[in-house]
Amino acid sequence: MIQFEDFGNLNAFRLLEKYQNKYCMFNDDMQGTAAVVLAGLYSALRITGGELSAQRILFLGAGEAAIGIGNLVSSAMVKEGLSAEEARRNCWFVDSRGLVVGNRTDLPEHKRPYAHDYPFHKDLLSAVETVKPTAIIGVSGQPNTFTPAVLTAISRINERPIVFALSNPTSKAECTAEEAYRYTDKRAIFASGSPFSTVAIDGQTLCRGRRITPIFSPVSD
């Protein structure tokens, strides 16, 4: 098996596509991260109920990790009966310039399958308000981007919002565990790629702090 990571967007997508049907290839940033996140989504759905194919997922970040997750999640949705196009329509991306949509002329090849026919929105909050995702997944490497306003918005849309702040180390997490619970009225289903302390709000322990293994290293989108 040939395992590689940190090749950068320009090479990672190209090399995997070129050789994946010739050799046993594995890109940890794209495929390893995706496998863990898909498992996390299935676990979250055991709490919320419903099928993966009925979810609308908004990613903050559109680099190797984010697109890799989107590709695997889409393929899992296809196994539940959606067409590939329908599955991709359930995955939305916000990159450093804004929502990935079809009328943008600055998109590299790996983002285009997820460029929907939809109005452009420049920031994450407006994207959440209009796309109305059931889950937000942070793979941006940009700290504090799941703001109180963003968390409040997704909790207004969903009874049990799924919030995955996956960037590591802890200083780069999109939000903390405490913020995720506090600004969703303790209703978030939270996962992270960084360790956080025990969170207790109003006398209720919502998660117990422990060290976990980061599941990806942030890369540029």
Tab-separated table of C-alpha atoms in Angstrom:
chain	number	residue	atom	x	y	z
A	1	MET	CA	0.000	0.000	0.000
A	2	ILE	CA	1.162	3.530	-0.785
A	3	GLN	CA	0.112	5.926	1.972
A	4	PHE	CA	0.591	9.651	1.561
A	5	GLU	CA	-0.572	12.949	3.032
A	6	ASP	CA	0.314	16.647	3.088
A	7	PHE	CA	0.840	16.632	-0.672
A	8	GLY	CA	-1.210	19.815	-1.079
A	9	ASN	CA	-4.358	20.251	-3.146
A	10	LEU	CA	-2.548	20.489	-6.443
A	11	ASN	CA	-0.958	17.042	-6.133
A	12	ALA	CA	-3.192	15.103	-3.733
A	13	PHE	CA	-6.313	14.998	-5.904
A	14	ARG	CA	-4.329	14.481	-9.090
A	15	LEU	CA	-2.213	11.611	-7.795
A	16	LEU	CA	-5.080	9.790	-6.123
A	17	GLU	CA	-7.250	9.991	-9.230
A	18	LYS	CA	-4.397	8.905	-11.493
A	19	TYR	CA	-3.210	5.880	-9.521
A	20	GLN	CA	-6.083	4.675	-7.302
A	21	ASN	CA	-7.161	2.019	-9.808
A	22	LYS	CA	-3.591	0.830	-10.425
A	23	TYR	CA	-2.159	0.587	-6.918
A	24	CYS	CA	-3.412	0.269	-3.367
A	25	MET	CA	-3.452	3.976	-2.490
A	26	PHE	CA	-4.431	5.748	0.718
A	27	ASN	CA	-4.421	9.478	1.389
A	28	ASP	CA	-4.835	10.047	5.108
A	29	ASP	CA	-5.954	13.686	4.807
A	30	MET	CA	-8.654	12.864	2.282
A	31	GLN	CA	-9.706	9.281	3.016
A	32	GLY	CA	-8.712	8.653	6.625
A	33	THR	CA	-10.400	11.821	7.836
A	34	ALA	CA	-13.457	11.053	5.726
A	35	ALA	CA	-13.868	7.567	7.212
A	36	VAL	CA	-13.769	8.886	10.787
A	37	VAL	CA	-16.202	11.725	10.037
A	38	LEU	CA	-18.659	9.439	8.254
A	39	ALA	CA	-18.605	7.145	11.298
A	40	GLY	CA	-19.244	10.204	13.466
A	41	LEU	CA	-22.245	11.189	11.356
A	42	TYR	CA	-23.709	7.704	11.609
A	43	SER	CA	-23.265	7.875	15.386
A	44	ALA	CA	-24.951	11.295	15.520
A	45	LEU	CA	-27.898	9.951	13.511
A	46	ARG	CA	-28.444	7.277	16.126
A	47	ILE	CA	-29.368	10.200	18.387
A	48	THR	CA	-31.265	12.419	15.946
A	49	GLY	CA	-32.912	9.674	13.907
A	50	GLY	CA	-33.290	9.757	10.144
A	51	GLU	CA	-31.154	8.635	7.249
A	52	LEU	CA	-27.825	10.033	6.100
A	53	SER	CA	-29.337	10.663	2.672
A	54	ALA	CA	-31.818	13.104	4.249
A	55	GLN	CA	-29.093	15.299	5.771
A	56	ARG	CA	-27.899	18.619	4.420
A	57	ILE	CA	-24.268	19.146	5.419
A	58	LEU	CA	-22.431	22.459	5.296
A	59	PHE	CA	-18.623	22.353	5.387
A	60	LEU	CA	-16.445	25.250	6.444
A	61	GLY	CA	-13.342	24.647	4.363
A	62	ALA	CA	-13.025	23.126	0.913
A	63	GLY	CA	-9.546	21.650	0.849
A	64	GLU	CA	-8.364	18.046	0.793
A	65	ALA	CA	-10.034	17.025	4.051
A	66	ALA	CA	-13.370	18.718	3.346
A	67	ILE	CA	-13.748	17.476	-0.223
A	68	GLY	CA	-12.575	14.017	0.843
A	69	ILE	CA	-15.326	13.918	3.461
A	70	GLY	CA	-17.857	15.195	0.944
A	71	ASN	CA	-16.889	12.503	-1.548
A	72	LEU	CA	-17.245	9.675	0.969
A	73	VAL	CA	-20.471	11.034	2.462
A	74	SER	CA	-21.895	11.387	-1.051
A	75	SER	CA	-20.991	7.795	-1.905
A	76	ALA	CA	-22.677	6.624	1.319
A	77	MET	CA	-25.805	8.560	0.342
A	78	VAL	CA	-25.769	6.870	-3.060
A	79	LYS	CA	-25.808	3.498	-1.287
A	80	GLU	CA	-28.997	4.663	0.423
A	81	GLY	CA	-30.634	5.225	-2.945
A	82	LEU	CA	-29.758	8.731	-4.116
A	83	SER	CA	-28.181	9.445	-7.461
A	84	ALA	CA	-24.643	10.850	-7.384
A	85	GLU	CA	-25.991	14.276	-8.348
A	86	GLU	CA	-28.652	14.199	-5.623
A	87	ALA	CA	-26.078	13.154	-3.049
A	88	ARG	CA	-23.702	15.980	-3.976
A	89	ARG	CA	-26.582	18.445	-3.679
A	90	ASN	CA	-26.746	17.560	0.023
A	91	CYS	CA	-23.121	18.661	0.541
A	92	TRP	CA	-22.345	22.383	0.610
A	93	PHE	CA	-19.008	24.134	1.057
A	94	VAL	CA	-17.852	27.542	2.236
A	95	ASP	CA	-14.246	28.312	1.354
A	96	SER	CA	-12.115	31.371	2.123
A	97	ARG	CA	-14.078	33.437	-0.403
A	98	GLY	CA	-17.592	32.289	0.451
A	99	LEU	CA	-20.183	29.730	-0.568
A	100	VAL	CA	-19.099	27.408	-3.377
A	101	VAL	CA	-21.689	28.011	-6.101
A	102	GLY	CA	-21.886	27.579	-9.843
A	103	ASN	CA	-21.526	31.208	-10.900
A	104	ARG	CA	-18.074	31.553	-9.334
A	105	THR	CA	-15.221	31.683	-11.826
A	106	ASP	CA	-12.397	31.058	-9.313
A	107	LEU	CA	-13.076	27.418	-8.469
A	108	PRO	CA	-10.434	24.705	-8.953
A	109	GLU	CA	-11.479	21.361	-10.396
A	110	HIS	CA	-11.947	19.540	-7.076
A	111	LYS	CA	-14.628	22.016	-5.908
A	112	ARG	CA	-16.720	22.125	-9.075
A	113	PRO	CA	-18.817	18.980	-8.445
A	114	TYR	CA	-20.184	20.775	-5.365
A	115	ALA	CA	-20.750	24.163	-7.007
A	116	HIS	CA	-24.536	24.359	-6.829
A	117	ASP	CA	-26.850	26.591	-8.834
A	118	TYR	CA	-27.534	28.899	-5.923
A	119	PRO	CA	-27.002	32.544	-4.945
A	120	PHE	CA	-23.558	33.402	-3.636
A	121	HIS	CA	-23.151	34.149	0.071
A	122	LYS	CA	-19.893	35.582	1.329
A	123	ASP	CA	-19.916	34.412	4.941
A	124	LEU	CA	-20.744	31.299	6.941
A	125	LEU	CA	-23.624	32.809	8.898
A	126	SER	CA	-25.588	33.844	5.828
A	127	ALA	CA	-24.883	30.430	4.279
A	128	VAL	CA	-26.293	28.699	7.376
A	129	GLU	CA	-29.368	30.923	7.318
A	130	THR	CA	-30.151	30.160	3.672
A	131	VAL	CA	-28.874	26.601	3.151
A	132	LYS	CA	-30.387	25.484	6.496
A	133	PRO	CA	-28.020	22.569	7.132
A	134	THR	CA	-28.658	19.782	9.609
A	135	ALA	CA	-24.912	19.600	10.280
A	136	ILE	CA	-21.929	21.936	10.106
A	137	ILE	CA	-18.444	20.474	9.784
A	138	GLY	CA	-15.383	22.621	10.350
A	139	VAL	CA	-12.244	21.600	8.477
A	140	SER	CA	-10.873	25.071	7.869
A	141	GLY	CA	-8.015	25.475	10.326
A	142	GLN	CA	-9.570	28.851	11.203
A	143	PRO	CA	-10.365	29.303	14.919
A	144	ASN	CA	-13.558	30.823	16.317
A	145	THR	CA	-15.405	30.650	13.003
A	146	PHE	CA	-18.367	28.778	14.494
A	147	THR	CA	-19.403	31.978	16.207
A	148	PRO	CA	-22.220	32.321	18.750
A	149	ALA	CA	-24.394	33.676	15.935
A	150	VAL	CA	-23.653	30.653	13.723
A	151	LEU	CA	-24.313	28.188	16.545
A	152	THR	CA	-27.511	29.970	17.534
A	153	ALA	CA	-28.688	29.931	13.924
A	154	ILE	CA	-28.170	26.208	13.401
A	155	SER	CA	-29.857	25.445	16.731
A	156	ARG	CA	-32.846	27.490	15.598
A	157	ILE	CA	-33.054	25.377	12.430
A	158	ASN	CA	-32.554	21.972	14.128
A	159	GLU	CA	-33.760	20.432	17.367
A	160	ARG	CA	-30.428	18.540	17.671
A	161	PRO	CA	-27.843	20.319	15.512
A	162	ILE	CA	-24.746	18.330	14.551
A	163	VAL	CA	-21.607	20.407	15.129
A	164	PHE	CA	-18.210	18.945	14.243
A	165	ALA	CA	-15.298	21.346	14.907
A	166	LEU	CA	-12.466	19.216	13.579
A	167	SER	CA	-9.492	21.535	13.110
A	168	ASN	CA	-6.492	20.937	15.317
A	169	PRO	CA	-4.628	21.734	17.463
A	170	THR	CA	-7.139	23.099	19.972
A	171	SER	CA	-6.101	26.674	19.200
A	172	LYS	CA	-7.420	26.249	15.642
A	173	ALA	CA	-10.776	24.643	16.495
A	174	GLU	CA	-13.779	26.343	14.907
A	175	CYS	CA	-15.386	26.477	18.349
A	176	THR	CA	-14.882	24.944	21.760
A	177	ALA	CA	-17.030	22.198	23.221
A	178	GLU	CA	-18.428	24.646	25.755
A	179	GLU	CA	-19.387	27.146	23.048
A	180	ALA	CA	-21.100	24.436	21.001
A	181	TYR	CA	-23.281	23.435	23.948
A	182	ARG	CA	-23.844	26.893	25.403
A	183	TYR	CA	-25.030	28.563	22.214
A	184	THR	CA	-27.273	25.691	21.144
A	185	ASP	CA	-29.061	25.536	24.493
A	186	LYS	CA	-27.147	22.305	25.291
A	187	ARG	CA	-28.728	20.541	22.297
A	188	ALA	CA	-25.691	20.160	20.024
A	189	ILE	CA	-24.218	16.812	19.081
A	190	PHE	CA	-20.578	17.804	19.191
A	191	ALA	CA	-17.352	16.214	18.016
A	192	SER	CA	-13.878	17.669	17.712
A	193	GLY	CA	-10.424	16.915	16.445
A	194	SER	CA	-8.834	18.481	19.525
A	195	PRO	CA	-9.022	17.855	23.290
A	196	PHE	CA	-11.253	20.017	25.485
A	197	SER	CA	-11.842	20.197	29.216
A	198	THR	CA	-14.943	18.811	30.870
A	199	VAL	CA	-18.001	20.935	30.086
A	200	ALA	CA	-20.658	21.486	32.735
A	201	ILE	CA	-23.461	24.023	32.254
A	202	ASP	CA	-26.197	24.694	34.812
A	203	GLY	CA	-24.947	21.789	36.875
A	204	GLN	CA	-25.219	19.347	33.973
A	205	THR	CA	-22.059	17.626	32.714
A	206	LEU	CA	-22.332	17.572	28.933
A	207	CYS	CA	-18.972	16.021	28.107
A	208	ARG	CA	-16.015	14.806	30.083
A	209	GLY	CA	-12.665	16.182	29.046
A	210	ARG	CA	-10.108	13.726	27.743
A	211	ARG	CA	-7.297	13.694	25.256
A	212	ILE	CA	-8.312	12.444	21.846
A	213	THR	CA	-6.289	11.867	18.715
A	214	PRO	CA	-6.619	14.666	16.133
A	215	ILE	CA	-8.061	13.231	12.957
A	216	PHE	CA	-6.569	15.612	10.436
A	217	SER	CA	-4.159	18.470	9.988
A	218	PRO	CA	-5.625	21.667	8.533
A	219	VAL	CA	-4.722	22.367	4.932
A	220	SER	CA	-5.429	25.321	2.686
A	221	ASP	CA	-8.641	25.337	0.700
